[in-house]
mmCIF file with all atom_site columns, C-alpha atoms in Angstrom:
data_model
loop_
_atom_site.group_PDB
_atom_site.id
_atom_site.type_symbol
_atom_site.label_atom_id
_atom_site.label_alt_id
_atom_site.label_comp_id
_atom_site.label_asym_id
_atom_site.label_entity_id
_atom_site.label_seq_id
_atom_site.pdbx_PDB_ins_code
_atom_site.Cartn_x
_atom_site.Cartn_y
_atom_site.Cartn_z
_atom_site.occupancy
_atom_site.B_iso_or_equiv
_atom_site.pdbx_formal_charge
_atom_site.auth_seq_id
_atom_site.auth_comp_id
_atom_site.auth_asym_id
_atom_site.auth_atom_id
_atom_site.pdbx_PDB_model_num
ATOM 1   C CA . MET A 1 1   ? 49.284 -61.638 -46.308 1.00 0.00 ? 7   MET A CA 1
ATOM 2   C CA . THR A 1 2   ? 46.602 -61.944 -43.701 1.00 0.00 ? 8   THR A CA 1
ATOM 3   C CA . SER A 1 3   ? 45.177 -59.029 -41.364 1.00 0.00 ? 9   SER A CA 1
ATOM 4   C CA . PRO A 1 4   ? 45.954 -59.679 -37.831 1.00 0.00 ? 10  PRO A CA 1
ATOM 5   C CA . GLN A 1 5   ? 42.099 -59.481 -37.128 1.00 0.00 ? 11  GLN A CA 1
ATOM 6   C CA . THR A 1 6   ? 41.625 -62.385 -39.786 1.00 0.00 ? 12  THR A CA 1
ATOM 7   C CA . ARG A 1 7   ? 44.106 -64.610 -38.052 1.00 0.00 ? 13  ARG A CA 1
ATOM 8   C CA . ILE A 1 8   ? 42.528 -63.868 -34.741 1.00 0.00 ? 14  ILE A CA 1
ATOM 9   C CA . ALA A 1 9   ? 38.926 -64.738 -36.228 1.00 0.00 ? 15  ALA A CA 1
ATOM 10  C CA . LEU A 1 10  ? 40.218 -67.933 -37.735 1.00 0.00 ? 16  LEU A CA 1
ATOM 11  C CA . SER A 1 11  ? 42.111 -68.997 -34.669 1.00 0.00 ? 17  SER A CA 1
ATOM 12  C CA . ARG A 1 12  ? 38.707 -68.737 -32.775 1.00 0.00 ? 18  ARG A CA 1
ATOM 13  C CA . ARG A 1 13  ? 36.801 -70.991 -35.148 1.00 0.00 ? 19  ARG A CA 1
ATOM 14  C CA . HIS A 1 14  ? 36.639 -73.908 -32.821 1.00 0.00 ? 20  HIS A CA 1
ATOM 15  C CA . ARG A 1 15  ? 35.190 -71.832 -29.913 1.00 0.00 ? 21  ARG A CA 1
ATOM 16  C CA . PRO A 1 16  ? 31.740 -72.980 -28.501 1.00 0.00 ? 22  PRO A CA 1
ATOM 17  C CA . VAL A 1 17  ? 28.944 -70.358 -28.923 1.00 0.00 ? 23  VAL A CA 1
ATOM 18  C CA . GLN A 1 18  ? 29.144 -69.294 -25.288 1.00 0.00 ? 24  GLN A CA 1
ATOM 19  C CA . GLN A 1 19  ? 32.743 -68.351 -25.827 1.00 0.00 ? 25  GLN A CA 1
ATOM 20  C CA . LEU A 1 20  ? 32.143 -65.675 -28.517 1.00 0.00 ? 26  LEU A CA 1
ATOM 21  C CA . LEU A 1 21  ? 32.454 -63.001 -25.870 1.00 0.00 ? 27  LEU A CA 1
ATOM 22  C CA . PRO A 1 22  ? 35.635 -60.854 -25.797 1.00 0.00 ? 28  PRO A CA 1
ATOM 23  C CA . LEU A 1 23  ? 38.623 -62.882 -24.647 1.00 0.00 ? 29  LEU A CA 1
ATOM 24  C CA . PRO A 1 24  ? 40.976 -61.356 -22.035 1.00 0.00 ? 30  PRO A CA 1
ATOM 25  C CA . ASP A 1 25  ? 44.373 -60.167 -23.043 1.00 0.00 ? 31  ASP A CA 1
ATOM 26  C CA . GLU A 1 26  ? 47.389 -58.852 -21.111 1.00 0.00 ? 32  GLU A CA 1
ATOM 27  C CA . THR A 1 27  ? 46.192 -55.253 -20.902 1.00 0.00 ? 33  THR A CA 1
ATOM 28  C CA . MET A 1 28  ? 42.686 -56.056 -19.505 1.00 0.00 ? 34  MET A CA 1
ATOM 29  C CA . ASP A 1 29  ? 41.742 -56.532 -15.776 1.00 0.00 ? 35  ASP A CA 1
ATOM 30  C CA . ASP A 1 30  ? 38.637 -58.145 -14.673 1.00 0.00 ? 36  ASP A CA 1
ATOM 31  C CA . GLY A 1 31  ? 36.706 -54.854 -14.606 1.00 0.00 ? 37  GLY A CA 1
ATOM 32  C CA . ALA A 1 32  ? 37.658 -54.144 -18.200 1.00 0.00 ? 38  ALA A CA 1
ATOM 33  C CA . LEU A 1 33  ? 36.855 -57.547 -19.292 1.00 0.00 ? 39  LEU A CA 1
ATOM 34  C CA . ALA A 1 34  ? 33.386 -57.413 -17.677 1.00 0.00 ? 40  ALA A CA 1
ATOM 35  C CA . ALA A 1 35  ? 32.725 -54.156 -19.276 1.00 0.00 ? 41  ALA A CA 1
ATOM 36  C CA . ALA A 1 36  ? 33.747 -55.348 -22.647 1.00 0.00 ? 42  ALA A CA 1
ATOM 37  C CA . ARG A 1 37  ? 31.550 -58.392 -22.206 1.00 0.00 ? 43  ARG A CA 1
ATOM 38  C CA . GLU A 1 38  ? 28.488 -56.209 -21.009 1.00 0.00 ? 44  GLU A CA 1
ATOM 39  C CA . THR A 1 39  ? 28.916 -53.951 -24.130 1.00 0.00 ? 45  THR A CA 1
ATOM 40  C CA . PHE A 1 40  ? 29.142 -57.064 -26.346 1.00 0.00 ? 46  PHE A CA 1
ATOM 41  C CA . ALA A 1 41  ? 25.918 -58.337 -24.723 1.00 0.00 ? 47  ALA A CA 1
ATOM 42  C CA . ARG A 1 42  ? 24.048 -54.989 -25.030 1.00 0.00 ? 48  ARG A CA 1
ATOM 43  C CA . GLN A 1 43  ? 25.108 -54.802 -28.998 1.00 0.00 ? 49  GLN A CA 1
ATOM 44  C CA . ARG A 1 44  ? 23.845 -58.465 -29.306 1.00 0.00 ? 50  ARG A CA 1
ATOM 45  C CA . ARG A 1 45  ? 20.460 -57.521 -27.806 1.00 0.00 ? 51  ARG A CA 1
ATOM 46  C CA . LEU A 1 46  ? 20.258 -54.406 -30.021 1.00 0.00 ? 52  LEU A CA 1
ATOM 47  C CA . ALA A 1 47  ? 21.156 -56.469 -33.237 1.00 0.00 ? 53  ALA A CA 1
ATOM 48  C CA . LEU A 1 48  ? 18.206 -58.857 -32.134 1.00 0.00 ? 54  LEU A CA 1
ATOM 49  C CA . ARG A 1 49  ? 15.824 -56.072 -31.685 1.00 0.00 ? 55  ARG A CA 1
ATOM 50  C CA . THR A 1 50  ? 16.715 -54.581 -35.110 1.00 0.00 ? 56  THR A CA 1
ATOM 51  C CA . PHE A 1 51  ? 16.559 -58.042 -36.810 1.00 0.00 ? 57  PHE A CA 1
ATOM 52  C CA . ALA A 1 52  ? 13.021 -58.241 -35.155 1.00 0.00 ? 58  ALA A CA 1
ATOM 53  C CA . GLY A 1 53  ? 12.071 -54.902 -36.645 1.00 0.00 ? 59  GLY A CA 1
ATOM 54  C CA . LEU A 1 54  ? 13.170 -55.958 -40.277 1.00 0.00 ? 60  LEU A CA 1
ATOM 55  C CA . ALA A 1 55  ? 11.226 -59.060 -39.804 1.00 0.00 ? 61  ALA A CA 1
ATOM 56  C CA . VAL A 1 56  ? 8.169  -57.181 -38.864 1.00 0.00 ? 62  VAL A CA 1
ATOM 57  C CA . LEU A 1 57  ? 8.526  -54.887 -41.653 1.00 0.00 ? 63  LEU A CA 1
ATOM 58  C CA . LEU A 1 58  ? 9.310  -57.352 -44.475 1.00 0.00 ? 64  LEU A CA 1
ATOM 59  C CA . LEU A 1 59  ? 6.787  -60.146 -43.291 1.00 0.00 ? 65  LEU A CA 1
ATOM 60  C CA . GLY A 1 60  ? 4.161  -57.522 -42.424 1.00 0.00 ? 66  GLY A CA 1
ATOM 61  C CA . LEU A 1 61  ? 4.493  -56.061 -45.949 1.00 0.00 ? 67  LEU A CA 1
ATOM 62  C CA . SER A 1 62  ? 4.492  -59.569 -47.549 1.00 0.00 ? 68  SER A CA 1
ATOM 63  C CA . GLY A 1 63  ? 1.269  -60.222 -45.294 1.00 0.00 ? 69  GLY A CA 1
ATOM 64  C CA . LEU A 1 64  ? -0.342 -57.119 -46.278 1.00 0.00 ? 70  LEU A CA 1
ATOM 65  C CA . LEU A 1 65  ? 0.033  -57.774 -50.026 1.00 0.00 ? 71  LEU A CA 1
ATOM 66  C CA . ALA A 1 66  ? -1.116 -61.393 -49.692 1.00 0.00 ? 72  ALA A CA 1
ATOM 67  C CA . ALA A 1 67  ? -4.087 -60.415 -47.739 1.00 0.00 ? 73  ALA A CA 1
ATOM 68  C CA . LEU A 1 68  ? -5.169 -57.655 -49.966 1.00 0.00 ? 74  LEU A CA 1
ATOM 69  C CA . PRO A 1 69  ? -4.590 -58.869 -53.434 1.00 0.00 ? 75  PRO A CA 1
ATOM 70  C CA . VAL A 1 70  ? -6.745 -56.033 -54.629 1.00 0.00 ? 76  VAL A CA 1
ATOM 71  C CA . LEU A 1 71  ? -3.811 -53.763 -54.293 1.00 0.00 ? 77  LEU A CA 1
ATOM 72  C CA . ASP A 1 72  ? -2.400 -55.339 -57.493 1.00 0.00 ? 78  ASP A CA 1
ATOM 73  C CA . ARG A 1 73  ? -5.317 -53.913 -59.401 1.00 0.00 ? 79  ARG A CA 1
ATOM 74  C CA . VAL A 1 74  ? -5.641 -50.631 -57.855 1.00 0.00 ? 80  VAL A CA 1
ATOM 75  C CA . PRO A 1 75  ? -3.467 -48.126 -59.917 1.00 0.00 ? 81  PRO A CA 1
ATOM 76  C CA . VAL A 1 76  ? -1.745 -45.117 -58.375 1.00 0.00 ? 82  VAL A CA 1
ATOM 77  C CA . GLY A 1 77  ? -0.980 -43.138 -61.592 1.00 0.00 ? 83  GLY A CA 1
ATOM 78  C CA . THR A 1 78  ? 0.120  -45.893 -63.969 1.00 0.00 ? 84  THR A CA 1
ATOM 79  C CA . VAL A 1 79  ? 1.804  -47.957 -61.233 1.00 0.00 ? 85  VAL A CA 1
ATOM 80  C CA . PRO A 1 80  ? -0.161 -50.750 -59.117 1.00 0.00 ? 86  PRO A CA 1
ATOM 81  C CA . ALA A 1 81  ? -0.518 -49.799 -55.484 1.00 0.00 ? 87  ALA A CA 1
ATOM 82  C CA . SER A 1 82  ? 1.222  -53.174 -54.418 1.00 0.00 ? 88  SER A CA 1
ATOM 83  C CA . TRP A 1 83  ? 4.310  -52.154 -56.265 1.00 0.00 ? 89  TRP A CA 1
ATOM 84  C CA . LEU A 1 84  ? 4.199  -48.574 -54.819 1.00 0.00 ? 90  LEU A CA 1
ATOM 85  C CA . LEU A 1 85  ? 4.105  -49.956 -51.438 1.00 0.00 ? 91  LEU A CA 1
ATOM 86  C CA . LEU A 1 86  ? 7.154  -52.266 -52.144 1.00 0.00 ? 92  LEU A CA 1
ATOM 87  C CA . MET A 1 87  ? 9.161  -49.546 -53.664 1.00 0.00 ? 93  MET A CA 1
ATOM 88  C CA . ALA A 1 88  ? 8.030  -46.282 -51.885 1.00 0.00 ? 94  ALA A CA 1
ATOM 89  C CA . ALA A 1 89  ? 7.521  -47.647 -48.417 1.00 0.00 ? 95  ALA A CA 1
ATOM 90  C CA . SER A 1 90  ? 9.726  -50.644 -47.791 1.00 0.00 ? 96  SER A CA 1
ATOM 91  C CA . TYR A 1 91  ? 13.115 -48.964 -48.796 1.00 0.00 ? 97  TYR A CA 1
ATOM 92  C CA . PRO A 1 92  ? 12.697 -45.870 -46.764 1.00 0.00 ? 98  PRO A CA 1
ATOM 93  C CA . MET A 1 93  ? 11.581 -47.822 -43.823 1.00 0.00 ? 99  MET A CA 1
ATOM 94  C CA . LEU A 1 94  ? 14.840 -50.060 -44.091 1.00 0.00 ? 100 LEU A CA 1
ATOM 95  C CA . LEU A 1 95  ? 16.749 -46.779 -44.207 1.00 0.00 ? 101 LEU A CA 1
ATOM 96  C CA . VAL A 1 96  ? 15.070 -45.649 -41.123 1.00 0.00 ? 102 VAL A CA 1
ATOM 97  C CA . ILE A 1 97  ? 15.646 -48.884 -39.283 1.00 0.00 ? 103 ILE A CA 1
ATOM 98  C CA . ALA A 1 98  ? 19.363 -48.983 -40.287 1.00 0.00 ? 104 ALA A CA 1
ATOM 99  C CA . ALA A 1 99  ? 19.926 -45.259 -39.191 1.00 0.00 ? 105 ALA A CA 1
ATOM 100 C CA . LEU A 1 100 ? 18.142 -46.015 -35.910 1.00 0.00 ? 106 LEU A CA 1
ATOM 101 C CA . HIS A 1 101 ? 20.347 -49.161 -35.294 1.00 0.00 ? 107 HIS A CA 1
ATOM 102 C CA . VAL A 1 102 ? 23.474 -47.039 -36.003 1.00 0.00 ? 108 VAL A CA 1
ATOM 103 C CA . ARG A 1 103 ? 22.439 -44.473 -33.409 1.00 0.00 ? 109 ARG A CA 1
ATOM 104 C CA . ALA A 1 104 ? 21.715 -46.937 -30.936 1.00 0.00 ? 110 ALA A CA 1
ATOM 105 C CA . ALA A 1 105 ? 24.970 -48.834 -31.382 1.00 0.00 ? 111 ALA A CA 1
ATOM 106 C CA . GLU A 1 106 ? 26.815 -45.483 -31.017 1.00 0.00 ? 112 GLU A CA 1
ATOM 107 C CA . ARG A 1 107 ? 24.957 -45.025 -27.852 1.00 0.00 ? 113 ARG A CA 1
ATOM 108 C CA . VAL A 1 108 ? 26.015 -48.339 -26.457 1.00 0.00 ? 114 VAL A CA 1
ATOM 109 C CA . GLU A 1 109 ? 29.543 -47.521 -27.386 1.00 0.00 ? 115 GLU A CA 1
ATOM 110 C CA . ASP A 1 110 ? 29.505 -44.070 -25.853 1.00 0.00 ? 116 ASP A CA 1
ATOM 111 C CA . THR A 1 111 ? 27.870 -45.455 -22.686 1.00 0.00 ? 117 THR A CA 1
ATOM 112 C CA . ALA A 1 112 ? 30.743 -48.081 -22.540 1.00 0.00 ? 118 ALA A CA 1
ATOM 113 C CA . ALA A 1 113 ? 33.346 -45.512 -22.978 1.00 0.00 ? 119 ALA A CA 1
ATOM 114 C CA . ARG A 1 114 ? 32.091 -43.225 -20.333 1.00 0.00 ? 120 ARG A CA 1
ATOM 115 C CA . HIS A 1 115 ? 31.937 -46.141 -17.809 1.00 0.00 ? 121 HIS A CA 1
ATOM 116 C CA . ARG A 1 116 ? 35.189 -47.591 -18.804 1.00 0.00 ? 122 ARG A CA 1
ATOM 117 C CA . PRO A 1 117 ? 37.622 -48.134 -15.731 1.00 0.00 ? 123 PRO A CA 1
ATOM 118 C CA . PRO A 1 118 ? 40.769 -46.236 -16.015 1.00 0.00 ? 124 PRO A CA 1
ATOM 119 C CA . PRO A 1 119 ? 43.818 -48.245 -17.389 1.00 0.00 ? 125 PRO A CA 1
ATOM 120 C CA . ARG A 1 120 ? 46.252 -49.963 -15.155 1.00 0.00 ? 126 ARG A CA 1
ATOM 121 C CA . PRO A 1 121 ? 49.351 -48.209 -14.201 1.00 0.00 ? 127 PRO A CA 1
ATOM 122 C CA . GLY A 1 122 ? 52.040 -49.285 -16.887 1.00 0.00 ? 128 GLY A CA 1
ATOM 123 C CA . ALA A 1 123 ? 49.533 -50.786 -19.218 1.00 0.00 ? 129 ALA A CA 1
ATOM 124 C CA . PRO A 1 124 ? 50.012 -49.862 -22.866 1.00 0.00 ? 130 PRO A CA 1
ATOM 125 C CA . PRO A 1 125 ? 47.540 -47.305 -24.106 1.00 0.00 ? 131 PRO A CA 1
ATOM 126 C CA . GLY A 1 126 ? 44.404 -48.914 -25.939 1.00 0.00 ? 132 GLY A CA 1
ATOM 127 C CA . PRO A 1 127 ? 42.974 -47.734 -29.065 1.00 0.00 ? 133 PRO A CA 1
ATOM 128 C CA . ASP A 1 128 ? 40.408 -45.392 -27.542 1.00 0.00 ? 134 ASP A CA 1
ATOM 129 C CA . ASP A 1 129 ? 43.017 -43.815 -24.981 1.00 0.00 ? 135 ASP A CA 1
ATOM 130 C CA . GLY A 1 130 ? 44.031 -41.186 -27.239 1.00 0.00 ? 136 GLY A CA 1
ATOM 131 C CA . PRO A 1 131 ? 43.420 -37.436 -26.853 1.00 0.00 ? 137 PRO A CA 1
ATOM 132 C CA . PRO A 1 132 ? 39.704 -36.381 -26.919 1.00 0.00 ? 138 PRO A CA 1
ATOM 133 C CA . ARG A 1 133 ? 38.237 -35.600 -30.360 1.00 0.00 ? 139 ARG A CA 1
#
């Protein structure tokens, strides 16, 4: 048994990179398709910024530890300072980056939902067309 989403993903495997944007279906007009593609592009830019933040954190911490090898010999309690930086600084920062990314992604979705054009008359309701929460 295969999920419908899996079948769709597998059927798109031969699409060139520029065709990774949302494909139109029978319920989408040109405005809705353009809005979906804009939302996709904004989320992709957000993902690239998040990836850059992760790279700066991880490479910067590695660079700091390589530039200051004395941190291996400086104890903080019974633990070397380099280990303390790795364990006490990197993981909380990863959590902060993840939380900020989720909040920003939700803002992109909320903005897209507020600017979404009304459905065409006679079109079946979409997944977000239910009663307000």
